[in-house]
XYZ file of C-alpha atoms in Angstrom:
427
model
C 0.000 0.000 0.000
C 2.559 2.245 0.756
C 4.437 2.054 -2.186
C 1.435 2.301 -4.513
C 0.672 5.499 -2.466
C 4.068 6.606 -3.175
C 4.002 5.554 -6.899
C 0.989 8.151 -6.870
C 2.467 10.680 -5.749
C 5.755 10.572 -7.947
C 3.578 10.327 -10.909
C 1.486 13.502 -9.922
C 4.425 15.560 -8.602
C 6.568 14.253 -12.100
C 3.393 15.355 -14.012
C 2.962 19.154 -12.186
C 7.096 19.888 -12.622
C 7.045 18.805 -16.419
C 3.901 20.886 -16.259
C 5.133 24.066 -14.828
C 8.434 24.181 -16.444
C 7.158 23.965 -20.129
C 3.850 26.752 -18.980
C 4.380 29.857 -20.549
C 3.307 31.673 -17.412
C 2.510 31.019 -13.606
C 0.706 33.419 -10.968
C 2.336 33.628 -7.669
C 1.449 35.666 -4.672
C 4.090 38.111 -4.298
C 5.925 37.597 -0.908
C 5.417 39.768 2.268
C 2.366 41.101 0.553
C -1.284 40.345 0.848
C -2.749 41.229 -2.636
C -0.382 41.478 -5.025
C 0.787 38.543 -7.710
C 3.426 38.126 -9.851
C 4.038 35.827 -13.173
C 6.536 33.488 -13.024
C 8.084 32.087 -16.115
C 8.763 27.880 -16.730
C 11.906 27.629 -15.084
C 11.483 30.224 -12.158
C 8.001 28.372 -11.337
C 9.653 24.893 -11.170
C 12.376 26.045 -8.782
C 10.078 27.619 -6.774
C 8.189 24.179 -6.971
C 11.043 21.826 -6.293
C 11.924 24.236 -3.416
C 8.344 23.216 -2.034
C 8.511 20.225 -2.757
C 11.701 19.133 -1.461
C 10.482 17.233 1.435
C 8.291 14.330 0.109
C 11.122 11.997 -0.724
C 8.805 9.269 -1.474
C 10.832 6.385 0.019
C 10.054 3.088 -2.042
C 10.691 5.482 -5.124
C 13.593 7.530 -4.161
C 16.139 6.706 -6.701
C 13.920 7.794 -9.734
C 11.910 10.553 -8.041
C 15.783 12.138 -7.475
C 16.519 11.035 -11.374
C 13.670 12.971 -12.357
C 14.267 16.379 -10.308
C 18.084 16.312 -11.956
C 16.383 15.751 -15.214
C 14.301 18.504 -14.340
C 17.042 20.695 -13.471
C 19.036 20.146 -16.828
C 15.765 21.310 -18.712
C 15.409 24.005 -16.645
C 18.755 25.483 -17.312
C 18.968 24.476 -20.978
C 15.135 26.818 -20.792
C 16.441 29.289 -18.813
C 16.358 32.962 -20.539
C 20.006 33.673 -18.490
C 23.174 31.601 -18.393
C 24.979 29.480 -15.562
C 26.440 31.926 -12.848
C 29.918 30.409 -11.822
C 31.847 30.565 -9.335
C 35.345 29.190 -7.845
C 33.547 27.035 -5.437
C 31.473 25.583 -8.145
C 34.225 24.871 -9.936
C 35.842 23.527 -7.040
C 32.933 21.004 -6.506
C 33.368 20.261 -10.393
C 36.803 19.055 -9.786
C 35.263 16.618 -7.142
C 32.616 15.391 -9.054
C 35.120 14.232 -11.583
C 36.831 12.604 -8.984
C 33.865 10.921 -7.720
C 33.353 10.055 -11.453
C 36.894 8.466 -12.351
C 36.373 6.441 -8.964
C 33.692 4.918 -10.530
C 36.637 3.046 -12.709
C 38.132 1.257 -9.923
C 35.248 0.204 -7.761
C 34.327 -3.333 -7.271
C 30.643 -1.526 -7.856
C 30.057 0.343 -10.447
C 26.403 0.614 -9.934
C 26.421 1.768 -6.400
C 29.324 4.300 -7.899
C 27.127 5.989 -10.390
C 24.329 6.268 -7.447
C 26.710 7.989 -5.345
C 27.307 10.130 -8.200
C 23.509 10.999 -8.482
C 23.443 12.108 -4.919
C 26.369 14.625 -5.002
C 25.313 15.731 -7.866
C 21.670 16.732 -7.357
C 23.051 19.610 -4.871
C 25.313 21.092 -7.474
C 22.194 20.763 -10.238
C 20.352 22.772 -8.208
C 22.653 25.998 -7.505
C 23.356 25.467 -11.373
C 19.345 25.742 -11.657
C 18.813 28.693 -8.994
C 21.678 30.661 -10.524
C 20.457 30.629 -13.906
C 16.575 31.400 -13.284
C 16.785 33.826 -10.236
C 16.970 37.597 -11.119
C 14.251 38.995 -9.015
C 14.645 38.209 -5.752
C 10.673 37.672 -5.525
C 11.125 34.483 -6.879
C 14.409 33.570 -4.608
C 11.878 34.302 -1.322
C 8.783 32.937 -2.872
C 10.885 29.807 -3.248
C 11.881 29.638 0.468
C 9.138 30.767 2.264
C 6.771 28.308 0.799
C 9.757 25.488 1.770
C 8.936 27.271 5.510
C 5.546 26.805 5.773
C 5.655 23.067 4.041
C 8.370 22.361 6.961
C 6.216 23.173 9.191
C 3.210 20.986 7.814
C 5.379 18.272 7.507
C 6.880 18.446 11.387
C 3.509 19.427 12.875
C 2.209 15.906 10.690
C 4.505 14.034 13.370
C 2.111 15.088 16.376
C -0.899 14.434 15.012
C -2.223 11.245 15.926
C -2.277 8.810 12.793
C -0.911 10.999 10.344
C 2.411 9.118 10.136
C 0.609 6.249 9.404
C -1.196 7.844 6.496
C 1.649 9.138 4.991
C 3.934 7.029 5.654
C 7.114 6.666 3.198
C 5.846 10.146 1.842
C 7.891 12.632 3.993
C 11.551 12.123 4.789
C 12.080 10.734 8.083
C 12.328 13.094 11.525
C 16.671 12.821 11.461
C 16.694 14.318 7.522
C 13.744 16.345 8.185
C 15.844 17.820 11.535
C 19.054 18.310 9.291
C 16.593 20.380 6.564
C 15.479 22.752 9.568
C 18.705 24.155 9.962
C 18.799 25.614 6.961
C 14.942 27.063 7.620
C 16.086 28.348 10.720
C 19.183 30.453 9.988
C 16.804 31.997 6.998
C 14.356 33.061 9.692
C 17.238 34.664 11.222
C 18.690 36.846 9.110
C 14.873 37.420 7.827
C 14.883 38.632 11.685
C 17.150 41.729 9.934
C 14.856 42.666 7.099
C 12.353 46.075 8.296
C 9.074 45.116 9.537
C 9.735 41.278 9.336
C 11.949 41.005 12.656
C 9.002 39.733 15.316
C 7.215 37.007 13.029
C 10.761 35.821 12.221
C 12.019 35.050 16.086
C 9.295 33.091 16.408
C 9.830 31.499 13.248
C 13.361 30.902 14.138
C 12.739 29.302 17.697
C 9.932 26.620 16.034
C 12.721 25.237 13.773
C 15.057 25.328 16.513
C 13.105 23.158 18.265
C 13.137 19.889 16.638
C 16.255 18.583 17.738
C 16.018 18.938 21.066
C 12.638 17.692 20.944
C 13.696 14.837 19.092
C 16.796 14.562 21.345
C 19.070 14.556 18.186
C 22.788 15.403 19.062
C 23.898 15.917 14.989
C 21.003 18.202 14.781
C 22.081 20.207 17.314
C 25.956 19.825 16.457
C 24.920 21.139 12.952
C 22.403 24.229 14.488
C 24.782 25.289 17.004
C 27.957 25.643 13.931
C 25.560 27.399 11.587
C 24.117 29.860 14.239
C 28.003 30.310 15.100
C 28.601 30.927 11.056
C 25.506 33.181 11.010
C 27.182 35.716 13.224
C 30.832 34.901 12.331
C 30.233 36.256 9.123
C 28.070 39.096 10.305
C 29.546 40.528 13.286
C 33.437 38.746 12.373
C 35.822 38.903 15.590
C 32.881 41.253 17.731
C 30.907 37.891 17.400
C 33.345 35.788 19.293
C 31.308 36.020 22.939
C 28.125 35.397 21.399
C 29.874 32.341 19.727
C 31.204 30.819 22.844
C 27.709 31.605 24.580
C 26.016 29.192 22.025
C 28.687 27.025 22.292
C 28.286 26.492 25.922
C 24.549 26.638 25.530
C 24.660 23.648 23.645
C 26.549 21.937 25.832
C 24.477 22.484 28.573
C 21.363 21.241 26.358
C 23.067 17.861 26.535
C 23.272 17.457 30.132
C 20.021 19.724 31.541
C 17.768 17.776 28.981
C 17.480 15.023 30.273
C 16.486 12.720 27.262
C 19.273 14.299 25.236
C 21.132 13.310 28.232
C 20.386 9.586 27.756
C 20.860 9.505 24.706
C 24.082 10.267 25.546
C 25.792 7.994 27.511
C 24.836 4.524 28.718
C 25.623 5.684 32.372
C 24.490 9.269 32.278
C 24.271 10.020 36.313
C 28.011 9.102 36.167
C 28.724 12.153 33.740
C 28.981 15.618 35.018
C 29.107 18.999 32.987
C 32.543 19.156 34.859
C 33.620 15.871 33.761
C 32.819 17.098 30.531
C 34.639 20.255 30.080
C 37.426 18.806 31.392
C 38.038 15.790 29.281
C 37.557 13.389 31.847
C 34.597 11.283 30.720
C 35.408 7.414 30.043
C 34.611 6.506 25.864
C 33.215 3.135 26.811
C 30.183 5.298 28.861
C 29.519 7.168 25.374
C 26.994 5.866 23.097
C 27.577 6.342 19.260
C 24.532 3.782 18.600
C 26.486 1.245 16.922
C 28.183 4.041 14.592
C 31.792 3.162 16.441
C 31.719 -0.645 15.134
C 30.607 0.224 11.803
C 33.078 2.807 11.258
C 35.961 0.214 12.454
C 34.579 -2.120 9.884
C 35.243 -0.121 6.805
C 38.622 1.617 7.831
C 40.669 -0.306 6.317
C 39.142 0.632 3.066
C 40.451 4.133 3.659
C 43.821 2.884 5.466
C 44.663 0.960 2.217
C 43.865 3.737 -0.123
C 44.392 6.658 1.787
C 45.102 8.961 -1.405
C 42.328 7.479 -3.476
C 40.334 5.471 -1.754
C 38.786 2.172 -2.530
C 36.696 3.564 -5.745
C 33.235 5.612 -5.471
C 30.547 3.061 -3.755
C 32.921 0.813 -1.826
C 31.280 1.228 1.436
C 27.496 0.745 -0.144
C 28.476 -1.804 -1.750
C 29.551 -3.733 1.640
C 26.885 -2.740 3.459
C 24.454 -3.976 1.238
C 25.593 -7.162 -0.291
C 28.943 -8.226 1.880
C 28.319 -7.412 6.016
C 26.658 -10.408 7.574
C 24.199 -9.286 10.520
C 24.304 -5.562 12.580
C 24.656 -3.126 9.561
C 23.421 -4.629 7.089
C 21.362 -2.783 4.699
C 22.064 0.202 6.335
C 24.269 3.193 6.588
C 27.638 4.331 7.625
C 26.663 7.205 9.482
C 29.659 9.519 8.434
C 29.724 10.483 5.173
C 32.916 12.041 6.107
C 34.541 8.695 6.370
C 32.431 7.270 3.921
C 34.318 9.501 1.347
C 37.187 8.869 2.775
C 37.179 5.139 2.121
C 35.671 5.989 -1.153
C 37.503 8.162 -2.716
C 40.356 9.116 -0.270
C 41.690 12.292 0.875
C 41.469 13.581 -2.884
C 38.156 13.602 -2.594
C 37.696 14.662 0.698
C 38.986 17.945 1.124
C 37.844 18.952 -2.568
C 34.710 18.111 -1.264
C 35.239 19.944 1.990
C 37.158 23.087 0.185
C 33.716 23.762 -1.813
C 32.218 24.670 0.960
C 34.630 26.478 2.705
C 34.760 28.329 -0.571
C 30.787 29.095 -0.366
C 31.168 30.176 3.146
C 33.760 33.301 2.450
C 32.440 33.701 -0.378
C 29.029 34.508 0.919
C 31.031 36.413 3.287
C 32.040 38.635 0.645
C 28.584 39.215 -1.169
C 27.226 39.990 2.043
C 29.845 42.975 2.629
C 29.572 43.767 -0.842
C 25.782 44.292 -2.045
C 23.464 46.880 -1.011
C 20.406 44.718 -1.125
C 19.082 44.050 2.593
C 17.478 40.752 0.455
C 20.616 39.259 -0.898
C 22.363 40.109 1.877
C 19.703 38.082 3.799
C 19.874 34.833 1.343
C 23.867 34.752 1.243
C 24.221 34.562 5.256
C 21.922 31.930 5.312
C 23.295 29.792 2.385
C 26.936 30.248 3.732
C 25.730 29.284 7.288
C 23.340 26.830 6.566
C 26.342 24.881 4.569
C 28.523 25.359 7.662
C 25.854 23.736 9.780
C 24.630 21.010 6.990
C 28.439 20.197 6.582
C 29.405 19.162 10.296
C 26.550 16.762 10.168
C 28.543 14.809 7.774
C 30.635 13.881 10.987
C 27.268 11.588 12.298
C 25.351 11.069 9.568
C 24.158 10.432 6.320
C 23.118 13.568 5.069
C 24.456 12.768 1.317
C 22.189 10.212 1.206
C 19.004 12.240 1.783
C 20.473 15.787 -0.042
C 17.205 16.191 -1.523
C 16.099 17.424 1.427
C 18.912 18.695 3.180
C 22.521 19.774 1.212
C 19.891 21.218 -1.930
C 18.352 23.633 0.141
C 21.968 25.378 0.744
C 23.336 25.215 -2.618
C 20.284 25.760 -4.424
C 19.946 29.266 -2.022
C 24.217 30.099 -2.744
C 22.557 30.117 -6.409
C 20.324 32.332 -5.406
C 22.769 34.662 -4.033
C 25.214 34.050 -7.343
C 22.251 35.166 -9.585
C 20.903 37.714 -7.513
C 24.425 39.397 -6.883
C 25.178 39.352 -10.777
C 22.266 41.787 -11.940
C 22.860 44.010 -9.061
C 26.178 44.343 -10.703
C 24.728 44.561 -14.241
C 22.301 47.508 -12.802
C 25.272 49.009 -11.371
């Protein structure tokens, strides 16, 4: 039943994006305004429709459904009235997709390699996409705003009683959805700066703050706590440095005054002290990792033998699905950090890991640079939201679900890219 519903949906949501892109003409609502409407063209109303849409990953039909949207993607730029923005940190990212591609040669796997190709790719399609269709930065906020208020559906779905099981396989599950609501809440945030908008967006803010603690997820709050850290690093640079270390300690403290976050945790948490803590003194068999510890000694030696290279794009899916006997099997690594490093080795790595440190400054230097409260608004968040999306990597298997949670930052830096280039043009 579940994947019929899901079939369902794929075809309708396949049939409204082929739909949209190739209509001359779309009515929006204008955002921040009651009565007034705009007319999108094809390729600015399906990015403002993937952006909405980002969240149903349909489960039993993920593969395709994330085949389609990249399909989707190369029509829409190959429509698009403008041409590809780039930038040195797309290029950068480039250079590891080609890496990532050439591993593909020397995996035992090549068809787990080319679907670890379609999920860092997707990410990179979409800043491609935004950076080629946005020019008015109505459609850049249109796009966003209705991702907000879907987010919000979608979490609010998890508390009402039954819903889960009636759309179950539809939505992403609550540890991608968390990872997704970073990025919604550092564009509250810095919507929190924008005249007129600063109440509505606190609140805003705090409700997709919540989540993880709710939830009691410690790479959610890793990955909140370095993007809200980011957020002010790049607006307030060295004055931000106490506000910094007064999140920093504030999310420590979550970890041991909450106490489900608490148990979480450790196995023994009354025998862990904020003190103990701090000063480096807490014993690693009393930490739990939830099984992550013995999977990531499993698949070291991929990266120990191949430390350069790797073991070849899809080495570690390709073990956990068809070698490992018993705990881990079928599953995931929970580090795509490591998981690229046994992959493709350090070459892949830190390109992978330069691209965004290349977003991040140089969102930093839009920001100082344009005049426009609104792109100044979209390029804090992409460069923080990256920061924050990235150090989940560490835990988690954020690659794996970027649909829902690395597109959301790229496709707003292409935002920013497009945005920034006609204020130049106009300048």
């Amino acid at each position: 039943m579940v994947t019929i519903v899901c079939i369902l949906y794929f075809i309708i949501l396949t049939y409204i994006g082929f739909n949209l892109l190739y209509k001359p003409a779309t009515r929006f609502r204008v955002p921040f305004t009651k009565h007034e409407y705009m007319l999108c063209n094809g390729p600015e109303a399906l990015l403002i429709f993937i952006f909405w849409t980002g969240l149903i990953g349909l489960g039993p039909v993920l593969s395709l459904r994330l085949g389609v949207l990249e399909i989707l993607c190369y029509l829409g730029i190959y429509k698009a009235r403008s041409r590809v923005v780039w930038s040195v940190p797309l290029q950068i990212y480039v250079l590891f997709l080609i890496w990532v591609v050439i591993g593909c040669f020397y995996t035992p796997s090549p068809v787990f390699g080319g679907r670890m190709v379609l999920k860092y790719l997707y990410p990179f399609l979409v800043a491609l996409f935004a950076s080629t269709v946005v020019r008015d930065r109505e459609v850049a906020f249109k796009a966003i705003i209705g991702d907000r208020i879907t987010a919000l559906v979608v979490w609010l779905s998890y508390f009402v009683p039954g819903m889960m099981f009636l759309v179950r396989g539809v939505f992403w599950h609550a540890a991608a959805l968390t990872t997704h609501f970073i990025t919604v809440s550092m564009f509250s945030l810095s919507c929190c700066y924008i005249p007129q908008q600063r109440f509505r967006n606190i609140l805003w803010c705090i409700v997709f703050s919540l989540p993880c603690f709710i939830w009691s997820f410690r790479t959610g709050i890793l990955g909140l706590t370095v993007a809200c850290a980011a957020f002010f690093f790049v607006k307030y640079r060295l004055k931000s440095v106490p506000i910094i270390a007064a999140i920093g300690f504030l999310a420590v403290c979550s970890i041991f005054y909450i106490p489900r976050i608490k148990q979480k945790m450790y196995f023994n948490p009354d025998k862990v002290t904020l003190t103990d803590f701090l000063t480096g003194n807490v014993e690693e068999s009393n930490i739990n990792t939830s099984g992550r510890n013995l999977m990531w000694d499993v698949v070291m030696p991929f990266y120990e033998d191949n430390k350069l290279i790797g073991a070849g794009t899809g080495r570690v899916q390709k073990f956990f699905y068809t070698e490992i006997v018993g705990f881990g099997r079928g599953g995931q690594l929970h580090s795509d950090f490591l998981l690229m490093l046994c992959d493709n080795g350090l070459i892949g790595f830190f390109l992978y890991v330069l691209s965004y440190l290349g977003v991040l400054f140089h969102c930093m230097s839009i920001y100082r640079r344009t005049n426009d409260s609104y792109t100044k608004a979209l390029s804090i968040t992409a460069g923080a939201a990256l920061c924050g999306v990235l150090v989940t990597l560490y835990s988690d298997n954020s690659v794996s679900y970027s649909m829902c949670t690395l597109s959301y930052p790229w496709g707003l830096y292409g935002m920013v890219l497009g945005l920034y280039k006609r204020e130049k043009e106009q300048s």
